[in-house]
Short mmCIF file of C-alpha atoms and ligand atoms in Angstrom, two decimals:
data_model
loop_
_atom_site.label_atom_id
_atom_site.label_comp_id
_atom_site.label_asym_id
_atom_site.label_seq_id
_atom_site.Cartn_x
_atom_site.Cartn_y
_atom_site.Cartn_z
CA MET N 83 80.32 141.86 99.55
CA THR N 84 77.73 139.59 101.14
CA ASP N 85 74.79 140.77 98.98
CA ARG N 86 72.30 140.71 101.90
CA ILE N 87 72.18 136.97 102.31
CA GLY N 88 71.50 135.68 105.80
CA PRO N 89 74.33 134.29 107.95
CA LEU N 90 72.99 130.75 107.89
CA ARG N 91 72.72 130.69 104.11
CA LEU N 92 76.23 132.12 103.89
CA ALA N 93 77.50 129.38 106.18
CA LEU N 94 75.80 126.69 104.09
CA GLU N 95 77.30 128.23 100.98
CA ASP N 96 80.76 128.01 102.60
CA VAL N 97 80.28 124.33 103.38
CA LYS N 98 79.06 123.64 99.84
CA THR N 99 82.07 125.51 98.45
CA ALA N 100 84.46 123.35 100.47
CA LEU N 101 82.63 120.22 99.29
CA VAL N 102 83.07 121.27 95.66
CA ARG N 103 86.63 122.59 95.87
CA ASP N 104 88.28 119.99 98.08
CA PRO N 105 88.46 116.62 96.32
CA ALA N 106 89.26 115.02 99.68
CA ALA N 107 86.01 116.30 101.24
CA ARG N 108 83.50 113.53 101.94
CA SER N 109 80.71 115.06 103.99
CA ALA N 110 79.17 118.42 104.73
CA LEU N 111 78.99 117.52 108.42
CA VAL N 112 82.73 116.84 108.65
CA ILE N 113 83.44 120.12 106.88
CA ALA N 114 81.18 122.10 109.19
CA LEU N 115 82.69 120.50 112.28
CA SER N 116 86.35 120.29 111.39
CA TYR N 117 87.52 122.47 108.49
CA GLN N 118 89.61 125.25 110.03
CA GLY N 119 89.58 127.25 106.81
CA VAL N 120 85.79 127.36 106.87
CA HIS N 121 85.73 128.18 110.59
CA ALA N 122 88.21 131.04 110.01
CA VAL N 123 85.84 132.63 107.49
CA TRP N 124 82.93 132.29 109.94
CA HIS N 125 84.95 133.84 112.76
CA HIS N 126 85.98 136.64 110.44
CA ARG N 127 82.36 137.55 109.68
CA ILE N 128 81.76 138.14 113.39
CA ALA N 129 85.06 139.98 113.92
CA HIS N 130 84.44 142.14 110.82
CA TRP N 131 80.94 143.01 112.00
CA LEU N 132 82.34 144.12 115.37
CA TRP N 133 85.12 146.09 113.65
CA THR N 134 82.77 147.90 111.30
CA HIS N 135 80.23 148.67 114.05
CA GLY N 136 82.57 150.67 116.27
CA LEU N 137 83.65 147.72 118.42
CA ARG N 138 87.20 147.49 117.16
CA THR N 139 88.73 146.14 120.35
CA TYR N 140 86.24 143.28 120.41
CA GLY N 141 86.75 142.67 116.69
CA ARG N 142 90.48 142.43 117.23
CA LEU N 143 90.09 140.15 120.25
CA TRP N 144 87.72 137.91 118.29
CA SER N 145 90.15 137.60 115.39
CA GLN N 146 93.01 136.73 117.76
CA TYR N 147 90.80 134.08 119.37
CA ALA N 148 90.04 132.73 115.87
CA ARG N 149 93.77 132.68 115.11
CA ARG N 150 94.40 130.50 118.17
CA ARG N 151 91.57 128.15 117.17
CA THR N 152 92.35 127.88 113.45
CA GLY N 153 95.98 128.86 112.81
CA ILE N 154 94.66 131.44 110.34
CA GLU N 155 95.02 135.15 111.04
CA ILE N 156 92.56 137.42 109.28
CA HIS N 157 92.54 141.04 110.38
CA PRO N 158 88.98 142.06 111.31
CA GLY N 159 89.22 145.02 108.92
CA ALA N 160 89.89 142.82 105.87
CA THR N 161 87.11 142.63 103.29
CA LEU N 162 86.37 139.10 102.08
CA GLY N 163 84.07 138.08 99.24
CA ARG N 164 81.69 135.17 99.14
CA ARG N 165 82.70 131.54 98.78
CA LEU N 166 86.28 132.12 99.88
CA PHE N 167 87.82 128.72 100.55
CA ILE N 168 91.01 128.45 102.60
CA ASP N 169 92.29 124.92 102.03
CA HIS N 170 94.38 123.38 104.85
CA GLY N 171 94.70 126.92 106.11
CA MET N 172 97.47 126.81 108.67
CA GLY N 173 99.68 129.89 108.50
CA VAL N 174 97.44 132.03 106.30
CA VAL N 175 97.67 135.76 107.11
CA ILE N 176 95.35 138.38 105.61
CA GLY N 177 96.07 142.03 106.40
CA GLU N 178 93.78 144.84 107.45
CA THR N 179 93.32 146.59 104.11
CA ALA N 180 93.26 143.44 101.97
CA VAL N 181 90.25 142.99 99.71
CA VAL N 182 89.43 139.48 98.47
CA GLY N 183 86.89 138.89 95.70
CA ASN N 184 84.36 136.10 95.28
CA ASP N 185 85.21 132.41 94.72
CA VAL N 186 88.84 132.80 95.73
CA LEU N 187 90.91 129.79 96.79
CA LEU N 188 93.85 130.21 99.18
CA PHE N 189 96.10 127.39 100.30
CA HIS N 190 98.04 127.13 103.54
CA GLY N 191 100.90 129.53 104.19
CA VAL N 192 99.52 132.31 102.00
CA THR N 193 100.19 135.88 103.10
CA LEU N 194 98.25 138.85 101.78
CA GLY N 195 100.52 141.29 103.54
CA GLY N 196 101.92 144.79 103.60
CA THR N 197 105.39 146.18 102.94
CA THR N 198 105.11 149.48 104.79
CA MET N 199 104.38 150.62 108.32
CA SER N 200 102.37 153.60 107.08
CA PRO N 201 98.61 153.39 107.58
CA GLY N 202 96.30 153.47 104.56
CA LYS N 203 95.84 150.93 101.79
CA ARG N 204 98.88 148.68 102.10
CA HIS N 205 97.62 145.16 101.38
CA PRO N 206 96.63 143.40 98.14
CA THR N 207 93.34 143.49 96.29
CA VAL N 208 92.53 140.04 94.92
CA GLY N 209 90.01 139.64 92.11
CA ASP N 210 87.30 137.03 91.68
CA ARG N 211 88.18 133.36 91.15
CA VAL N 212 91.87 133.84 91.93
CA VAL N 213 93.85 130.85 93.19
CA VAL N 214 96.86 131.49 95.43
CA GLY N 215 99.16 128.49 95.84
CA ALA N 216 100.60 127.18 99.09
CA GLY N 217 103.17 129.42 100.72
CA ALA N 218 102.75 132.30 98.28
CA LYS N 219 103.29 135.83 99.59
CA VAL N 220 101.42 138.69 97.94
CA LEU N 221 102.85 141.91 99.31
CA GLY N 222 101.83 145.54 99.14
CA PRO N 223 98.78 147.26 97.59
CA VAL N 224 99.09 145.20 94.41
CA HIS N 225 96.13 144.13 92.30
CA ILE N 226 95.65 140.49 91.37
CA GLY N 227 93.33 140.31 88.38
CA CYS N 228 90.30 138.05 88.14
CA ASP N 229 91.02 134.39 87.30
CA ALA N 230 94.75 134.83 87.95
CA ARG N 231 96.80 132.01 89.47
CA ILE N 232 99.68 132.55 91.85
CA GLY N 233 102.12 129.63 92.01
CA ALA N 234 103.09 127.90 95.21
CA ASN N 235 105.80 129.83 97.11
CA ALA N 236 105.71 132.79 94.73
CA VAL N 237 106.45 136.25 96.10
CA VAL N 238 104.26 138.74 94.26
CA VAL N 239 105.17 142.41 94.54
CA LYS N 240 103.65 143.72 91.29
CA ASP N 241 100.19 143.66 89.75
CA VAL N 242 99.11 140.45 88.03
CA PRO N 243 96.75 140.84 85.05
CA ASP N 244 93.42 139.04 84.69
CA GLY N 245 93.84 135.35 83.89
CA ALA N 246 97.65 135.37 84.21
CA THR N 247 99.79 132.85 86.09
CA ALA N 248 102.59 134.29 88.23
CA VAL N 249 105.40 132.11 89.63
CA GLY N 250 108.77 132.54 91.29
CA ILE N 251 110.60 135.06 93.47
CA PRO N 252 110.00 137.81 92.61
CA ALA N 253 106.97 136.48 90.76
CA LYS N 254 106.96 136.79 87.00
CA ILE N 255 104.09 136.20 84.63
CA ARG N 256 104.53 132.70 83.20
CA GLU N 257 104.91 132.86 79.49
CA HIS N 258 102.10 131.00 77.82
CA PRO N 259 103.28 127.79 76.15
CA SER N 260 101.43 128.73 72.98
CA GLU N 261 103.56 131.89 72.72
CA ARG N 262 106.72 129.88 73.37
CA GLU N 263 106.12 126.92 71.11
CA ALA N 264 103.49 128.14 68.70
CA GLY N 265 102.27 125.42 66.38
CA THR N 266 103.71 122.42 68.24
CA ALA N 267 101.58 119.53 69.46
CA ALA N 268 102.63 120.21 73.07
CA SER N 269 101.48 123.80 72.92
CA SER N 270 98.11 122.89 71.47
CA ILE N 271 97.37 120.67 74.47
CA ASP N 272 98.62 123.15 77.08
CA ALA N 273 97.52 126.34 75.34
CA GLY N 274 95.29 127.37 78.20
CA ASP N 275 93.50 124.07 77.72
CA SER N 276 95.51 121.95 80.13
CA HIS N 277 92.18 120.72 81.50
CA ILE N 278 91.22 119.22 78.12
CA HIS N 279 92.73 115.78 77.56
CA PRO N 280 92.21 113.95 74.28
CA ASP N 281 91.34 110.29 74.76
CA PRO N 282 93.29 108.22 72.21
CA ASP N 283 90.58 105.50 72.20
CA ALA N 284 87.64 107.87 71.81
CA ALA N 285 85.80 108.79 68.66
CA PRO N 286 87.53 111.44 66.51
CA GLY N 287 87.00 114.92 67.90
CA TYR N 288 86.13 113.70 71.43
CA VAL N 289 87.84 115.50 74.31
CA GLU N 290 87.45 114.78 78.02
CA GLN N 291 86.85 117.87 80.18
CA ARG N 292 88.66 118.09 83.48
CA GLU N 293 89.36 120.77 86.05
CA PRO N 294 92.42 122.94 85.28
CA ALA N 295 95.52 121.47 86.97
CA MET N 296 96.16 123.00 90.40
CA TYR N 297 97.75 120.00 92.17
CA TYR N 298 95.39 119.43 95.04
CA ILE N 299 96.04 116.97 97.80
C1 COA G 507 101.55 127.91 89.13
C2 COA G 507 100.65 126.74 88.78
C3 COA G 507 99.20 127.15 88.95
C4 COA G 507 100.95 126.40 87.33
O1 COA G 507 100.23 125.29 86.93
P1 COA G 507 100.29 124.85 85.36
O2 COA G 507 99.72 125.91 84.49
O3 COA G 507 99.70 123.48 85.29
O4 COA G 507 101.83 124.86 85.06
P2 COA G 507 102.83 123.65 84.75
O5 COA G 507 102.85 122.66 85.86
O6 COA G 507 102.54 123.17 83.36
O7 COA G 507 104.24 124.39 84.78
C5 COA G 507 104.55 125.37 83.81
C6 COA G 507 105.89 125.96 84.12
O8 COA G 507 105.84 126.72 85.35
C7 COA G 507 106.77 126.17 86.30
N1 COA G 507 106.09 126.23 87.61
C8 COA G 507 104.91 125.67 87.94
N2 COA G 507 104.60 125.97 89.20
C9 COA G 507 105.62 126.71 89.68
C10 COA G 507 105.86 127.32 90.93
N3 COA G 507 104.98 127.23 91.93
N4 COA G 507 107.00 128.03 91.08
C11 COA G 507 107.88 128.14 90.07
N5 COA G 507 107.71 127.58 88.84
C12 COA G 507 106.58 126.88 88.67
C13 COA G 507 107.02 124.75 85.83
O9 COA G 507 108.27 124.28 86.27
C14 COA G 507 106.97 124.92 84.34
O10 COA G 507 108.18 125.51 83.91
P3 COA G 507 108.71 125.26 82.40
O11 COA G 507 107.65 125.78 81.48
O12 COA G 507 109.98 126.03 82.35
O13 COA G 507 108.88 123.77 82.29
C15 COA G 507 100.93 125.51 89.69
O14 COA G 507 102.18 124.95 89.39
C16 COA G 507 100.93 125.87 91.18
O15 COA G 507 101.91 126.32 91.77
N6 COA G 507 99.75 125.62 91.83
C17 COA G 507 99.60 125.79 93.25
C18 COA G 507 99.08 124.49 93.81
C19 COA G 507 99.16 124.41 95.33
O16 COA G 507 99.61 125.29 96.02
N7 COA G 507 98.69 123.29 95.82
C20 COA G 507 98.68 123.04 97.20
C21 COA G 507 97.93 121.76 97.42
S1 COA G 507 98.02 121.27 99.09
#
């Protein structure tokens, strides 16, 4: 999943990703020196290399060392895509057979975990550009479609389609406001366009573009 890009370029890409995705981020240097979520991804690259090159004991030891340093436990066998950003990070657990796509955002307390003791594929597969809210648990070999959003503290035990938002315990796909209140003013603003806010003082037809709401701190 790393498309033959050198480790230094990958590391710079990780720092840039954090700079873009964390509105509280001020400097690349501070990110490189202090962001545990970024460090956890760097440690994982080493642990994963050891794991996939026949040095499983060392891979496992490295990941446990990383866990002590960062508060984030990523099994060395897990497959992570590029530009994964783990914001805040503490308490994140990613299981051995989990697969995470590109440009994924995980908040603290997220578990990509298993529900069975049997070996084999038992952890989630997460598509590109997925956002998993703080404290959410995604359990079993479920598939989270590209661009999906998992609400904070959700417990996901079934597949989530591309672009869907899943919330609650057990997580359910959130009904789209436009399906619920078709034709109302409220639905036209939130109909998948919650990032588009009309400015009452602007010229007719003007809309301000903003990031989709995810409630960052
Ligand atoms: C799920 C989420 C992406 C939805 O965002 P959204 O599309 O802007 O949704 P809204 O805030 O308009 O809420 C829509 C509905 O879902 C409900 N909802 C939103 N988030 C929820 C959650 N995590 N759990 C349960 N219900 C939730 C709202 O109460 C609302 O219900 P209603 O339609 O019955 O009134 C967002 O609420 C979320 O959980 N983001 C995670 C952010 C996070 O973890 N931040 C950590 C920063 S440190």
